[in-house]
Amino acid sequence: AGAAAEARFISSAKGKGLFATRSIRKGETVFVERPVVASQFLWNALYNYRACDHCLRALETAEENAQRLLGRSSLVLPHPEQCGIRKDLHQQCPRCQVMYCSAECRQAALEQYHQVLCLGPSHDDPTHPLNKLQEAWRNMHYPPETSSIMLMARMVATVKQAKDKEWWIKVFSQFCNKTANEEEEIVHKFLGDKFKGQLELLRLLFTEALYDEHLSRWFTPEGFRSLFALVGTNGQGIGT
């Protein structure tokens, strides 16, 4: 049988939706796609949930996961052969040491956005503009987490690195458009009652870390709010 679902354009307000093309059986995989950009939650990373920096696959074995969550380093899980983690395939960025589950993910990240975002030896430097941006985000967005400022950073870095910048800008602009009032409501939901001051602080830090003239609109107050609302509307948070 063919694909169980297809993406169709609904309206500029709603963007695209997923429609069944035939009856779907219980337990059947309906739809698989790669995210345009993905990024691990920042508190999640701070608490040492080790995940591939590109595709977010776990990097720790089931046993290591259980040991860490239970705080018991002596714990032994039965049936280690059932665990699919392949540590022999893991690779790290030679400059900043972030980890990937495979050579393919390391290469894909490097080709799409990591050249711009690689912190090199500044990985743990709290004064680096990207680290300041992440720290500000963590101080505004405590667990349970629903998004990450680094999704937007990866969007900017993707355009910066791209040979065909217009193509990527078009990809991002295809996500649904909201009115200014709707955008404000989404940002308010994200950041709480102090959202105006917090949004401005994030915008200044975001600009310091990532400004690009091709995307100058994203760095204006209105454009940054739109970018925020785009991620708020279309982002999907996955907790594990």
Short mmCIF file of C-alpha atoms in Angstrom, two decimals:
data_model
loop_
_atom_site.label_atom_id
_atom_site.label_comp_id
_atom_site.label_asym_id
_atom_site.label_seq_id
_atom_site.Cartn_x
_atom_site.Cartn_y
_atom_site.Cartn_z
CA ALA A 1 0.00 0.00 0.00
CA GLY A 2 1.13 3.57 -0.64
CA ALA A 3 1.74 6.32 1.90
CA ALA A 4 -0.96 6.53 4.57
CA ALA A 5 -0.96 10.34 4.67
CA GLU A 6 0.04 13.40 2.69
CA ALA A 7 0.76 17.01 3.58
CA ARG A 8 -1.58 19.55 1.99
CA PHE A 9 -1.79 23.32 2.15
CA ILE A 10 -4.87 24.45 4.14
CA SER A 11 -4.62 28.26 4.35
CA SER A 12 -2.05 30.97 5.06
CA ALA A 13 -3.34 31.15 8.66
CA LYS A 14 -3.07 27.40 9.27
CA GLY A 15 -0.27 26.48 6.88
CA LYS A 16 -0.04 22.80 5.94
CA GLY A 17 -1.91 19.89 7.47
CA LEU A 18 -1.62 16.11 7.35
CA PHE A 19 -4.46 14.21 5.62
CA ALA A 20 -5.11 10.47 5.57
CA THR A 21 -5.07 9.02 2.03
CA ARG A 22 -6.56 5.63 3.03
CA SER A 23 -7.68 3.70 6.10
CA ILE A 24 -4.91 3.43 8.67
CA ARG A 25 -4.42 0.31 10.77
CA LYS A 26 -3.74 0.49 14.51
CA GLY A 27 0.00 0.60 15.21
CA GLU A 28 0.88 1.61 11.64
CA THR A 29 3.48 4.35 11.06
CA VAL A 30 1.52 7.20 9.49
CA PHE A 31 4.17 9.73 8.54
CA VAL A 32 7.92 10.14 8.87
CA GLU A 33 9.91 13.28 8.09
CA ARG A 34 13.13 14.97 9.07
CA PRO A 35 12.69 18.21 11.01
CA VAL A 36 13.90 21.35 9.21
CA VAL A 37 15.96 22.05 12.33
CA ALA A 38 16.11 20.26 15.68
CA SER A 39 17.82 21.12 18.94
CA GLN A 40 18.02 19.51 22.37
CA PHE A 41 16.31 21.37 25.23
CA LEU A 42 18.93 23.41 27.11
CA TRP A 43 18.11 22.28 30.66
CA ASN A 44 17.87 18.73 29.34
CA ALA A 45 21.45 19.02 28.01
CA LEU A 46 22.65 20.70 31.24
CA TYR A 47 21.38 17.70 33.22
CA ASN A 48 23.57 15.42 31.07
CA TYR A 49 20.93 13.70 28.98
CA ARG A 50 23.43 12.77 26.29
CA ALA A 51 21.90 13.02 22.82
CA CYS A 52 23.19 13.38 19.25
CA ASP A 53 23.59 17.11 18.63
CA HIS A 54 21.93 16.76 15.22
CA CYS A 55 19.20 14.07 15.26
CA LEU A 56 18.73 13.89 19.08
CA ARG A 57 19.12 10.09 19.26
CA ALA A 58 20.26 8.92 22.70
CA LEU A 59 24.01 8.41 23.09
CA GLU A 60 23.88 6.48 26.38
CA THR A 61 22.98 2.82 26.69
CA ALA A 62 19.79 1.75 28.47
CA GLU A 63 21.95 0.66 31.42
CA GLU A 64 23.77 4.02 31.62
CA ASN A 65 20.41 5.77 31.37
CA ALA A 66 18.99 3.76 34.28
CA GLN A 67 22.17 4.23 36.35
CA ARG A 68 22.08 8.01 35.87
CA LEU A 69 18.35 8.43 36.54
CA LEU A 70 18.46 6.22 39.66
CA GLY A 71 21.83 7.50 40.87
CA ARG A 72 23.09 3.92 41.13
CA SER A 73 26.31 3.32 39.19
CA SER A 74 26.35 -0.37 40.21
CA LEU A 75 23.00 -1.15 38.57
CA VAL A 76 23.15 -3.91 35.93
CA LEU A 77 20.32 -4.35 33.42
CA PRO A 78 19.59 -7.76 31.91
CA HIS A 79 19.57 -8.35 28.13
CA PRO A 80 22.23 -5.80 27.05
CA GLU A 81 21.95 -7.28 23.53
CA GLN A 82 18.50 -5.63 23.26
CA CYS A 83 20.06 -2.13 23.51
CA GLY A 84 20.56 -0.58 20.06
CA ILE A 85 23.11 2.10 21.03
CA ARG A 86 26.27 1.72 18.93
CA LYS A 87 29.05 3.61 20.72
CA ASP A 88 31.59 2.51 18.12
CA LEU A 89 29.78 4.75 15.59
CA HIS A 90 29.69 7.88 17.78
CA GLN A 91 31.77 10.87 16.66
CA GLN A 92 32.49 14.31 18.05
CA CYS A 93 33.22 17.66 16.47
CA PRO A 94 37.03 17.92 16.65
CA ARG A 95 36.81 21.65 17.45
CA CYS A 96 34.06 21.97 20.08
CA GLN A 97 33.62 18.32 21.15
CA VAL A 98 29.80 18.14 20.76
CA MET A 99 28.80 14.52 20.17
CA TYR A 100 27.00 12.87 17.27
CA CYS A 101 25.55 9.37 16.91
CA SER A 102 27.30 8.82 13.56
CA ALA A 103 29.62 10.26 10.92
CA GLU A 104 26.49 11.02 8.84
CA CYS A 105 25.00 13.27 11.53
CA ARG A 106 28.30 15.05 12.14
CA GLN A 107 28.61 15.74 8.41
CA ALA A 108 24.96 16.78 8.01
CA ALA A 109 25.25 19.27 10.90
CA LEU A 110 28.52 20.67 9.53
CA GLU A 111 27.01 21.16 6.08
CA GLN A 112 23.78 22.76 7.32
CA TYR A 113 24.61 25.01 10.33
CA HIS A 114 27.46 23.86 12.58
CA GLN A 115 30.24 25.85 10.89
CA VAL A 116 28.52 29.04 12.07
CA LEU A 117 27.57 27.74 15.53
CA CYS A 118 30.71 25.75 16.44
CA LEU A 119 32.10 27.29 19.61
CA GLY A 120 35.52 25.68 19.24
CA PRO A 121 37.59 26.16 22.42
CA SER A 122 34.95 28.63 23.74
CA HIS A 123 32.51 25.78 24.38
CA ASP A 124 32.52 26.42 28.15
CA ASP A 125 33.26 30.17 28.06
CA PRO A 126 30.31 31.95 29.76
CA THR A 127 31.20 35.26 28.03
CA HIS A 128 30.81 33.87 24.49
CA PRO A 129 27.74 35.52 22.85
CA LEU A 130 26.07 32.16 22.08
CA ASN A 131 26.58 30.94 25.64
CA LYS A 132 25.17 34.22 26.99
CA LEU A 133 22.10 33.73 24.78
CA GLN A 134 21.60 30.17 26.05
CA GLU A 135 22.04 31.18 29.68
CA ALA A 136 19.45 33.97 29.28
CA TRP A 137 17.03 31.47 27.72
CA ARG A 138 17.51 28.97 30.56
CA ASN A 139 16.78 31.72 33.08
CA MET A 140 13.47 32.47 31.35
CA HIS A 141 12.39 29.00 30.34
CA TYR A 142 12.56 26.47 33.15
CA PRO A 143 11.53 22.80 32.89
CA PRO A 144 9.15 21.39 31.79
CA GLU A 145 10.66 22.71 28.55
CA THR A 146 8.69 23.28 25.36
CA SER A 147 11.27 24.88 23.06
CA SER A 148 14.82 26.17 22.69
CA ILE A 149 16.28 29.48 21.48
CA MET A 150 18.83 27.31 19.63
CA LEU A 151 16.15 26.29 17.12
CA MET A 152 16.15 29.91 15.95
CA ALA A 153 19.95 30.07 16.08
CA ARG A 154 20.12 27.02 13.82
CA MET A 155 17.65 28.62 11.42
CA VAL A 156 19.87 31.72 11.13
CA ALA A 157 23.03 29.60 10.82
CA THR A 158 21.39 27.49 8.10
CA VAL A 159 20.71 30.60 6.01
CA LYS A 160 24.19 32.00 6.73
CA GLN A 161 25.86 28.82 5.48
CA ALA A 162 23.57 28.20 2.51
CA LYS A 163 24.72 28.88 -1.03
CA ASP A 164 21.07 29.44 -2.00
CA LYS A 165 19.95 31.69 0.87
CA GLU A 166 16.68 32.63 -0.81
CA TRP A 167 15.60 28.98 -1.01
CA TRP A 168 15.97 28.55 2.77
CA ILE A 169 14.29 31.86 3.54
CA LYS A 170 11.36 30.65 1.41
CA VAL A 171 11.27 27.34 3.31
CA PHE A 172 10.98 29.18 6.62
CA SER A 173 8.44 31.67 5.28
CA GLN A 174 6.13 28.80 4.22
CA PHE A 175 5.25 28.13 7.85
CA CYS A 176 1.94 29.76 8.76
CA ASN A 177 1.70 33.50 9.25
CA LYS A 178 0.07 35.08 12.28
CA THR A 179 -1.25 38.58 12.96
CA ALA A 180 0.74 40.83 15.32
CA ASN A 181 -1.80 40.20 18.11
CA GLU A 182 -1.65 36.43 17.67
CA GLU A 183 2.15 36.56 17.67
CA GLU A 184 2.13 38.57 20.88
CA GLU A 185 -0.15 36.02 22.52
CA ILE A 186 2.15 33.12 21.53
CA VAL A 187 5.23 34.92 22.92
CA HIS A 188 3.30 35.79 26.11
CA LYS A 189 2.46 32.09 26.54
CA PHE A 190 6.12 31.19 26.07
CA LEU A 191 7.71 33.76 28.36
CA GLY A 192 5.00 34.78 30.85
CA ASP A 193 3.92 38.25 31.97
CA LYS A 194 7.35 39.90 31.66
CA PHE A 195 7.59 38.76 28.03
CA LYS A 196 8.17 42.20 26.45
CA GLY A 197 11.35 42.92 28.44
CA GLN A 198 12.54 39.34 28.12
CA LEU A 199 11.94 39.26 24.37
CA GLU A 200 13.96 42.45 23.93
CA LEU A 201 16.83 41.06 26.02
CA LEU A 202 16.84 37.86 23.95
CA ARG A 203 16.74 39.89 20.72
CA LEU A 204 19.81 41.92 21.74
CA LEU A 205 21.75 38.79 22.71
CA PHE A 206 20.57 37.00 19.55
CA THR A 207 21.76 39.94 17.44
CA GLU A 208 25.13 40.06 19.19
CA ALA A 209 25.65 36.34 18.56
CA LEU A 210 24.22 35.89 15.08
CA TYR A 211 23.42 39.08 13.12
CA ASP A 212 23.28 38.60 9.36
CA GLU A 213 22.31 41.26 6.81
CA HIS A 214 20.46 38.75 4.60
CA LEU A 215 18.11 38.22 7.52
CA SER A 216 18.08 41.76 8.94
CA ARG A 217 14.28 41.61 9.36
CA TRP A 218 14.57 38.69 11.82
CA PHE A 219 16.65 40.91 14.09
CA THR A 220 14.15 43.80 14.26
CA PRO A 221 11.65 43.76 17.18
CA GLU A 222 8.77 42.80 14.83
CA GLY A 223 10.78 40.23 12.87
CA PHE A 224 12.18 38.60 16.01
CA ARG A 225 8.70 38.33 17.49
CA SER A 226 7.52 36.68 14.23
CA LEU A 227 10.43 34.23 14.36
CA PHE A 228 9.53 33.43 17.96
CA ALA A 229 5.87 32.91 17.03
CA LEU A 230 6.85 30.73 14.07
CA VAL A 231 8.81 28.40 16.37
CA GLY A 232 6.04 28.59 18.99
CA THR A 233 3.41 27.56 16.46
CA ASN A 234 5.33 24.97 14.45
CA GLY A 235 7.87 23.63 16.93
CA GLN A 236 7.29 20.23 18.47
CA GLY A 237 8.78 19.44 21.85
CA ILE A 238 9.55 15.80 22.58
CA GLY A 239 10.33 14.69 26.14
CA THR A 240 12.05 11.37 26.75
#
